């Protein structure tokens, strides 16, 4: 329960930070965002290596991590942008956040779909393996039943 609450707080902070940066309410330094992103990346790697029970929690953590990566890149571009004649720093930050945010959303969607497909295929493989094993057991039984037993006193008439 504590992990789920922590993840929802992180996801809300990521979404709020993304919207706040895009609206230019508050643009944090890229170093602070980088530290947060590295910490979230470490938490994500630990969750993946531990193979946590809840795949939804890991997916939410990955989505939050990608939002923080986009924010870090946007803040970094805002800090170093010097070509004010073409685009202002805020305008370039918004363009980069839109492009990187769209890319992150597409990659997250592809990741979620591939995990669902992998799960479906592994279930199908397991069912197919069990089906093949039952057929093998049937043949193994017939091979073992090649002995003939004769019961005296009874006759069986085969047509």
XYZ file of N, CA, C and O in Angstrom:
636
model
N 0.817 -1.191 0.000
C 0.000 0.000 0.000
C 0.865 1.261 0.000
O 0.567 2.225 -0.674
N 1.976 1.202 0.764
C 2.857 2.356 0.832
C 3.522 2.608 -0.517
O 3.692 3.756 -0.918
N 3.893 1.525 -1.206
C 4.525 1.680 -2.516
C 3.559 2.296 -3.517
O 3.951 3.156 -4.316
N 2.323 1.867 -3.488
C 1.327 2.395 -4.416
C 1.100 3.888 -4.161
O 1.029 4.677 -5.111
N 0.990 4.269 -2.905
C 0.809 5.685 -2.573
C 2.025 6.496 -3.027
O 1.878 7.588 -3.589
N 3.223 5.963 -2.781
C 4.453 6.632 -3.210
C 4.465 6.807 -4.724
O 4.818 7.882 -5.238
N 4.058 5.777 -5.461
C 4.062 5.854 -6.921
C 3.039 6.854 -7.445
O 3.305 7.557 -8.428
N 1.885 6.920 -6.812
C 0.899 7.907 -7.233
C 1.371 9.335 -6.960
O 1.115 10.246 -7.750
N 2.081 9.542 -5.854
C 2.647 10.859 -5.561
C 3.702 11.214 -6.604
O 3.741 12.344 -7.119
N 4.549 10.260 -6.957
C 5.588 10.490 -7.967
C 4.950 10.783 -9.327
O 5.376 11.698 -10.048
N 3.926 10.010 -9.702
C 3.255 10.227 -10.985
C 2.566 11.590 -11.015
O 2.613 12.306 -12.026
N 1.938 11.972 -9.913
C 1.289 13.289 -9.841
C 2.329 14.404 -9.921
O 2.110 15.427 -10.588
N 3.473 14.213 -9.258
C 4.537 15.218 -9.322
C 5.090 15.337 -10.737
O 5.379 16.448 -11.209
N 5.222 14.212 -11.421
C 5.732 14.226 -12.800
C 4.757 14.953 -13.723
O 5.163 15.806 -14.525
N 3.479 14.640 -13.609
C 2.477 15.288 -14.467
C 2.357 16.774 -14.150
O 2.294 17.621 -15.056
N 2.345 17.123 -12.863
C 2.250 18.523 -12.460
C 3.487 19.307 -12.900
O 3.372 20.443 -13.381
N 4.650 18.693 -12.744
C 5.879 19.355 -13.180
C 5.914 19.571 -14.678
O 6.349 20.625 -15.160
N 5.440 18.589 -15.425
C 5.404 18.727 -16.885
C 4.478 19.871 -17.289
O 4.843 20.730 -18.096
N 3.286 19.900 -16.710
C 2.326 20.965 -17.036
C 2.849 22.321 -16.569
O 2.751 23.320 -17.294
N 3.424 22.371 -15.377
C 3.962 23.626 -14.854
C 5.098 24.171 -15.699
O 5.199 25.387 -15.913
N 5.953 23.286 -16.182
C 7.039 23.747 -17.051
C 6.494 24.226 -18.391
O 6.957 25.233 -18.930
N 5.537 23.515 -18.930
C 4.993 23.899 -20.230
C 4.266 25.244 -20.150
O 4.347 26.060 -21.062
N 3.571 25.482 -19.037
C 2.859 26.745 -18.852
C 3.783 27.866 -18.355
O 3.324 28.996 -18.174
N 5.042 27.519 -18.103
C 6.062 28.451 -17.605
C 5.724 29.005 -16.225
O 6.061 30.140 -15.885
N 5.043 28.209 -15.410
C 4.769 28.622 -14.042
C 6.042 28.523 -13.215
O 6.351 29.399 -12.428
N 6.741 27.404 -13.378
C 7.980 27.186 -12.634
C 8.870 26.277 -13.466
O 8.447 25.198 -13.883
N 10.094 26.726 -13.691
C 11.054 25.917 -14.444
C 12.214 25.614 -13.502
O 13.060 26.485 -13.241
N 12.267 24.403 -12.966
C 13.349 24.061 -12.026
C 14.672 23.911 -12.770
O 14.720 23.831 -13.993
N 15.752 23.842 -12.006
C 17.051 23.670 -12.642
C 17.169 22.251 -13.181
O 16.590 21.297 -12.645
N 17.938 22.109 -14.225
C 18.082 20.790 -14.839
C 18.852 19.838 -13.927
O 18.637 18.623 -13.974
N 19.728 20.372 -13.081
C 20.503 19.516 -12.171
C 19.596 18.857 -11.130
O 19.745 17.674 -10.833
N 18.655 19.627 -10.591
C 17.729 19.063 -9.605
C 16.853 17.984 -10.246
O 16.636 16.916 -9.665
N 16.382 18.268 -11.458
C 15.571 17.265 -12.166
C 16.396 16.036 -12.523
O 15.890 14.909 -12.500
N 17.665 16.241 -12.847
C 18.534 15.106 -13.161
C 18.739 14.217 -11.938
O 18.712 12.987 -12.050
N 18.897 14.820 -10.787
C 19.053 14.036 -9.550
C 17.792 13.226 -9.281
O 17.857 12.029 -8.956
N 16.623 13.848 -9.431
C 15.360 13.129 -9.229
C 15.222 11.995 -10.248
O 14.801 10.880 -9.915
N 15.596 12.271 -11.490
C 15.484 11.262 -12.545
C 16.417 10.091 -12.280
O 16.023 8.932 -12.467
N 17.625 10.361 -11.839
C 18.566 9.278 -11.531
C 18.048 8.444 -10.363
O 18.125 7.207 -10.388
N 17.492 9.104 -9.354
C 16.940 8.358 -8.217
C 15.764 7.478 -8.668
O 15.665 6.314 -8.264
N 14.881 8.016 -9.501
C 13.755 7.224 -10.003
C 14.236 6.086 -10.891
O 13.669 4.993 -10.873
N 15.278 6.345 -11.671
C 15.847 5.284 -12.499
C 16.410 4.154 -11.658
O 16.254 2.976 -11.985
N 17.036 4.512 -10.543
C 17.551 3.497 -9.628
C 16.419 2.688 -9.013
O 16.495 1.459 -8.916
N 15.358 3.372 -8.601
C 14.195 2.676 -8.040
C 13.577 1.753 -9.085
O 13.200 0.615 -8.789
N 13.491 2.230 -10.337
C 12.923 1.402 -11.407
C 13.786 0.164 -11.655
O 13.266 -0.947 -11.798
N 15.090 0.344 -11.712
C 15.973 -0.806 -11.937
C 15.867 -1.817 -10.794
O 15.865 -3.025 -11.022
N 15.764 -1.319 -9.560
C 15.601 -2.226 -8.422
C 14.283 -2.983 -8.522
O 14.220 -4.181 -8.234
N 13.227 -2.294 -8.959
C 11.924 -2.951 -9.092
C 11.958 -4.000 -10.190
O 11.376 -5.079 -10.054
N 12.649 -3.714 -11.277
C 12.731 -4.676 -12.373
C 13.588 -5.872 -11.962
O 13.243 -7.025 -12.248
N 14.696 -5.609 -11.305
C 15.573 -6.710 -10.883
C 14.927 -7.574 -9.807
O 15.173 -8.777 -9.759
N 14.114 -6.959 -8.947
C 13.406 -7.731 -7.926
C 12.220 -8.484 -8.504
O 11.666 -9.353 -7.857
N 11.827 -8.099 -9.710
C 10.647 -8.668 -10.369
C 9.434 -8.546 -9.459
O 8.884 -9.538 -8.982
N 9.059 -7.316 -9.222
C 7.939 -7.040 -8.328
C 6.675 -7.731 -8.827
O 6.511 -7.985 -10.009
N 5.803 -8.019 -7.892
C 4.584 -8.757 -8.213
C 3.672 -7.955 -9.124
O 3.036 -8.490 -10.008
N 3.607 -6.663 -8.910
C 2.661 -5.835 -9.649
C 3.339 -5.198 -10.854
O 4.202 -4.335 -10.716
N 2.946 -5.629 -12.023
C 3.478 -5.045 -13.257
C 2.922 -3.633 -13.467
O 3.559 -2.803 -14.101
N 1.739 -3.377 -12.924
C 1.150 -2.048 -13.074
C 1.968 -1.000 -12.338
O 2.142 0.121 -12.822
N 2.496 -1.356 -11.174
C 3.330 -0.423 -10.433
C 4.604 -0.109 -11.212
O 5.032 1.041 -11.292
N 5.204 -1.128 -11.781
C 6.418 -0.925 -12.561
C 6.134 -0.072 -13.792
O 6.933 0.799 -14.155
N 4.993 -0.278 -14.416
C 4.627 0.516 -15.588
C 4.389 1.978 -15.210
O 4.802 2.886 -15.935
N 3.739 2.205 -14.081
C 3.515 3.579 -13.617
C 4.837 4.256 -13.288
O 5.037 5.439 -13.599
N 5.752 3.511 -12.705
C 7.069 4.056 -12.394
C 7.826 4.400 -13.675
O 8.484 5.439 -13.758
N 7.719 3.557 -14.689
C 8.376 3.828 -15.969
C 7.784 5.068 -16.636
O 8.517 5.897 -17.190
N 6.475 5.225 -16.578
C 5.834 6.402 -17.144
C 6.280 7.669 -16.416
O 6.591 8.695 -17.046
N 6.356 7.622 -15.093
C 6.822 8.776 -14.318
C 8.282 9.087 -14.633
O 8.664 10.258 -14.771
N 9.080 8.047 -14.764
C 10.491 8.239 -15.090
C 10.654 8.915 -16.444
O 11.460 9.834 -16.602
N 9.865 8.505 -17.419
C 9.975 9.115 -18.745
C 9.514 10.576 -18.717
O 10.099 11.428 -19.400
N 8.492 10.895 -17.918
C 8.072 12.298 -17.792
C 9.164 13.148 -17.149
O 9.406 14.289 -17.570
N 9.832 12.600 -16.144
C 10.926 13.347 -15.526
C 12.105 13.504 -16.482
O 12.793 14.529 -16.465
N 12.353 12.511 -17.325
C 13.402 12.653 -18.341
C 13.075 13.775 -19.314
O 13.951 14.560 -19.695
N 11.833 13.855 -19.728
C 11.412 14.927 -20.640
C 11.559 16.284 -19.955
O 12.035 17.251 -20.571
N 11.185 16.363 -18.684
C 11.338 17.624 -17.952
C 12.809 18.014 -17.833
O 13.161 19.198 -17.975
N 13.666 17.036 -17.558
C 15.096 17.309 -17.440
C 15.653 17.854 -18.745
O 16.398 18.840 -18.756
N 15.276 17.223 -19.848
C 15.747 17.692 -21.152
C 15.208 19.086 -21.455
O 15.939 19.950 -21.972
N 13.948 19.340 -21.141
C 13.366 20.665 -21.374
C 14.043 21.747 -20.554
O 14.328 22.844 -21.060
N 14.319 21.456 -19.294
C 14.991 22.439 -18.434
C 16.420 22.683 -18.912
O 16.908 23.830 -18.893
N 17.082 21.641 -19.356
C 18.447 21.784 -19.863
C 18.462 22.654 -21.125
O 19.304 23.537 -21.276
N 17.524 22.410 -22.029
C 17.439 23.226 -23.254
C 17.114 24.679 -22.900
O 17.656 25.602 -23.502
N 16.248 24.884 -21.914
C 15.900 26.237 -21.483
C 17.135 26.978 -20.963
O 17.306 28.172 -21.197
N 18.010 26.249 -20.246
C 19.193 26.879 -19.660
C 20.264 27.198 -20.703
O 20.952 28.207 -20.588
N 20.427 26.343 -21.714
C 21.556 26.546 -22.631
C 21.174 27.206 -23.947
O 22.051 27.512 -24.758
N 19.898 27.444 -24.197
C 19.478 27.976 -25.498
C 19.954 29.417 -25.646
O 19.640 30.285 -24.831
N 20.736 29.682 -26.718
C 21.288 31.023 -26.935
C 20.813 31.660 -28.235
O 21.079 32.831 -28.468
N 20.133 30.919 -29.068
C 19.693 31.441 -30.361
C 18.334 32.118 -30.219
O 17.325 31.649 -30.728
N 18.316 33.244 -29.557
C 17.070 33.953 -29.279
C 16.446 34.558 -30.532
O 15.277 34.915 -30.531
N 17.209 34.706 -31.619
C 16.643 35.297 -32.827
C 15.691 34.336 -33.522
O 14.743 34.765 -34.181
N 15.945 33.030 -33.403
C 15.067 32.037 -34.039
C 13.865 31.724 -33.148
O 12.724 31.872 -33.540
N 14.154 31.221 -31.974
C 13.117 30.890 -30.990
C 13.584 31.385 -29.636
O 14.776 31.386 -29.343
N 12.643 31.759 -28.805
C 13.022 32.107 -27.434
C 13.340 30.817 -26.682
O 13.007 29.713 -27.123
N 13.994 30.953 -25.547
C 14.352 29.769 -24.756
C 13.095 29.036 -24.297
O 13.056 27.799 -24.310
N 12.082 29.783 -23.907
C 10.835 29.149 -23.459
C 10.136 28.446 -24.620
O 9.589 27.348 -24.456
N 10.157 29.069 -25.799
C 9.537 28.439 -26.972
C 10.249 27.165 -27.368
O 9.616 26.156 -27.710
N 11.573 27.186 -27.324
C 12.330 25.978 -27.672
C 12.124 24.889 -26.626
O 12.063 23.708 -26.960
N 11.994 25.298 -25.372
C 11.716 24.314 -24.322
C 10.366 23.647 -24.573
O 10.233 22.421 -24.457
N 9.370 24.442 -24.949
C 8.045 23.880 -25.221
C 8.070 22.935 -26.410
O 7.482 21.844 -26.367
N 8.784 23.322 -27.462
C 8.879 22.451 -28.644
C 9.565 21.138 -28.285
O 9.103 20.056 -28.661
N 10.652 21.239 -27.542
C 11.371 20.011 -27.168
C 10.530 19.142 -26.242
O 10.539 17.907 -26.352
N 9.774 19.766 -25.335
C 8.938 18.973 -24.430
C 7.803 18.288 -25.187
O 7.450 17.144 -24.869
N 7.252 18.951 -26.191
C 6.195 18.321 -26.987
C 6.759 17.136 -27.760
O 6.189 16.040 -27.749
N 7.900 17.354 -28.429
C 8.488 16.272 -29.227
C 8.954 15.110 -28.359
O 8.648 13.940 -28.640
N 9.689 15.422 -27.305
C 10.187 14.352 -26.436
C 9.061 13.683 -25.655
O 9.088 12.465 -25.433
N 8.067 14.470 -25.236
C 6.924 13.896 -24.525
C 6.126 12.955 -25.413
O 5.697 11.884 -24.977
N 5.938 13.340 -26.662
C 5.239 12.461 -27.606
C 6.040 11.179 -27.837
O 5.483 10.084 -27.847
N 7.354 11.341 -28.010
C 8.210 10.159 -28.186
C 8.176 9.241 -26.973
O 8.102 8.019 -27.102
N 8.226 9.831 -25.779
C 8.179 9.025 -24.554
C 6.840 8.308 -24.422
O 6.784 7.137 -24.034
N 5.760 9.002 -24.763
C 4.433 8.384 -24.694
C 4.312 7.226 -25.683
O 3.784 6.157 -25.338
N 4.833 7.417 -26.887
C 4.794 6.340 -27.890
C 5.631 5.144 -27.426
O 5.192 3.991 -27.520
N 6.829 5.403 -26.914
C 7.679 4.300 -26.450
C 7.065 3.571 -25.254
O 7.149 2.338 -25.163
N 6.440 4.315 -24.340
C 5.751 3.669 -23.220
C 4.596 2.818 -23.707
O 4.392 1.697 -23.221
N 3.831 3.316 -24.677
C 2.719 2.547 -25.224
C 3.219 1.276 -25.893
O 2.647 0.191 -25.700
N 4.289 1.383 -26.661
C 4.873 0.200 -27.302
C 5.343 -0.792 -26.254
O 5.136 -2.006 -26.388
N 5.946 -0.292 -25.184
C 6.413 -1.169 -24.107
C 5.245 -1.893 -23.435
O 5.307 -3.106 -23.191
N 4.158 -1.161 -23.148
C 3.003 -1.775 -22.504
C 2.370 -2.827 -23.403
O 1.991 -3.912 -22.946
N 2.241 -2.529 -24.689
C 1.638 -3.480 -25.629
C 2.516 -4.712 -25.778
O 2.017 -5.848 -25.815
N 3.827 -4.509 -25.836
C 4.711 -5.671 -25.993
C 4.683 -6.561 -24.758
O 4.761 -7.785 -24.875
N 4.540 -5.963 -23.576
C 4.439 -6.782 -22.366
C 3.144 -7.582 -22.351
O 3.132 -8.743 -21.951
N 2.057 -6.961 -22.784
C 0.772 -7.677 -22.836
C 0.826 -8.799 -23.866
O 0.335 -9.907 -23.618
N 1.447 -8.535 -25.009
C 1.579 -9.557 -26.040
C 2.471 -10.687 -25.566
O 2.176 -11.864 -25.802
N 3.549 -10.345 -24.877
C 4.454 -11.378 -24.347
C 3.738 -12.263 -23.336
O 3.892 -13.486 -23.346
N 2.927 -11.648 -22.498
C 2.166 -12.417 -21.512
C 1.191 -13.354 -22.214
O 1.068 -14.526 -21.855
N 0.511 -12.842 -23.234
C -0.450 -13.660 -23.970
C 0.248 -14.823 -24.667
O -0.229 -15.958 -24.627
N 1.394 -14.555 -25.279
C 2.135 -15.619 -25.959
C 2.675 -16.653 -24.992
O 2.686 -17.838 -25.288
N 3.114 -16.215 -23.818
C 3.630 -17.182 -22.853
C 2.508 -18.073 -22.334
O 2.712 -19.263 -22.099
N 1.312 -17.515 -22.192
C 0.168 -18.333 -21.779
C -0.168 -19.339 -22.861
O -0.432 -20.515 -22.580
N -0.125 -18.903 -24.130
C -0.413 -19.816 -25.228
C 0.649 -20.906 -25.322
O 0.337 -22.060 -25.579
N 1.919 -20.532 -25.115
C 2.991 -21.538 -25.143
C 2.809 -22.564 -24.037
O 3.013 -23.755 -24.248
N 2.421 -22.103 -22.867
C 2.213 -23.020 -21.749
C 1.065 -23.979 -22.055
O 1.174 -25.184 -21.813
N -0.013 -23.462 -22.607
C -1.151 -24.320 -22.950
C -0.771 -25.313 -24.045
O -1.161 -26.477 -23.996
N 0.009 -24.858 -25.011
C 0.434 -25.749 -26.091
C 1.359 -26.834 -25.553
O 1.263 -27.995 -25.938
N 2.257 -26.462 -24.631
C 3.155 -27.441 -24.022
C 2.377 -28.497 -23.250
O 2.665 -29.676 -23.321
N 1.371 -28.050 -22.489
C 0.556 -28.993 -21.732
C -0.205 -29.920 -22.669
O -0.362 -31.105 -22.388
N -0.677 -29.391 -23.783
C -1.397 -30.205 -24.762
C -0.462 -31.240 -25.367
O -0.816 -32.413 -25.516
N 0.756 -30.826 -25.720
C 1.731 -31.769 -26.267
C 2.117 -32.819 -25.240
O 2.296 -33.984 -25.572
N 2.245 -32.421 -23.986
C 2.594 -33.371 -22.944
C 1.493 -34.405 -22.754
O 1.773 -35.577 -22.522
N 0.226 -34.008 -22.866
C -0.859 -34.967 -22.696
C -0.868 -35.965 -23.853
O -1.144 -37.148 -23.654
N -0.543 -35.518 -25.074
C -0.462 -36.434 -26.208
C 0.711 -37.387 -26.033
O 0.601 -38.587 -26.334
N 1.818 -36.913 -25.543
C 2.975 -37.780 -25.298
C 2.653 -38.833 -24.242
O 3.043 -39.982 -24.363
N 1.941 -38.408 -23.207
C 1.577 -39.370 -22.171
C 0.645 -40.438 -22.732
O 0.732 -41.599 -22.350
N -0.221 -40.068 -23.650
C -1.114 -41.031 -24.271
C -0.317 -42.078 -25.047
O -0.577 -43.275 -24.940
N 0.660 -41.627 -25.822
C 1.503 -42.570 -26.560
C 2.367 -43.394 -25.625
O 2.606 -44.562 -25.863
N 2.840 -42.795 -24.552
C 3.644 -43.547 -23.593
C 2.811 -44.641 -22.935
O 3.298 -45.728 -22.678
N 1.558 -44.373 -22.682
C 0.698 -45.392 -22.086
C 0.491 -46.543 -23.057
O 0.515 -47.694 -22.681
N 0.265 -46.234 -24.313
C 0.051 -47.299 -25.283
C 1.296 -48.148 -25.450
O 1.201 -49.347 -25.643
N 2.453 -47.535 -25.355
C 3.685 -48.311 -25.450
C 3.812 -49.238 -24.246
O 4.284 -50.367 -24.365
N 3.384 -48.802 -23.098
C 3.466 -49.623 -21.902
C 2.388 -50.705 -21.886
O 2.525 -51.704 -21.209
N 1.310 -50.531 -22.630
C 0.208 -51.485 -22.626
C 0.345 -52.551 -23.708
O -0.635 -53.146 -24.137
N 1.527 -52.839 -24.162
C 1.724 -53.841 -25.197
C 1.742 -55.270 -24.631
O 1.867 -56.210 -25.381
N 1.607 -55.411 -23.369
C 1.571 -56.758 -22.796
C 0.175 -57.341 -22.971
O -0.830 -56.642 -22.923
N 0.138 -58.618 -23.219
C -1.125 -59.312 -23.421
C -1.387 -60.170 -22.190
O -0.535 -60.918 -21.738
N -2.572 -60.028 -21.667
C -2.953 -60.860 -20.537
C -4.091 -61.771 -20.970
O -5.004 -61.364 -21.677
N -4.008 -63.006 -20.590
C -5.034 -63.985 -20.941
C -5.754 -64.370 -19.659
O -5.142 -64.752 -18.676
N -7.068 -64.208 -19.717
C -7.900 -64.596 -18.593
C -8.605 -65.867 -18.961
O -9.344 -65.925 -19.950
N -8.379 -66.930 -18.216
C -9.008 -68.210 -18.504
C -10.433 -68.202 -18.017
O -10.778 -67.675 -16.982
N -11.283 -68.803 -18.830
C -12.669 -68.949 -18.450
C -13.561 -67.891 -19.043
O -14.777 -67.965 -18.937
N -13.024 -66.887 -19.715
C -13.859 -65.873 -20.351
C -13.465 -65.792 -21.809
O -12.332 -66.000 -22.195
N -14.441 -65.494 -22.642
C -14.127 -65.305 -24.048
C -14.745 -64.000 -24.506
O -15.851 -63.644 -24.110
N -14.035 -63.314 -25.317
C -14.492 -62.048 -25.846
C -14.630 -62.215 -27.336
O -13.720 -62.679 -28.020
N -15.798 -61.886 -27.810
C -16.069 -62.043 -29.230
C -15.945 -60.666 -29.883
O -16.716 -59.759 -29.586
N -14.992 -60.510 -30.774
C -14.756 -59.234 -31.448
C -15.336 -59.307 -32.830
O -15.123 -60.254 -33.563
N -16.112 -58.339 -33.218
C -16.715 -58.318 -34.544
C -15.879 -57.534 -35.494
O -15.305 -56.585 -35.302
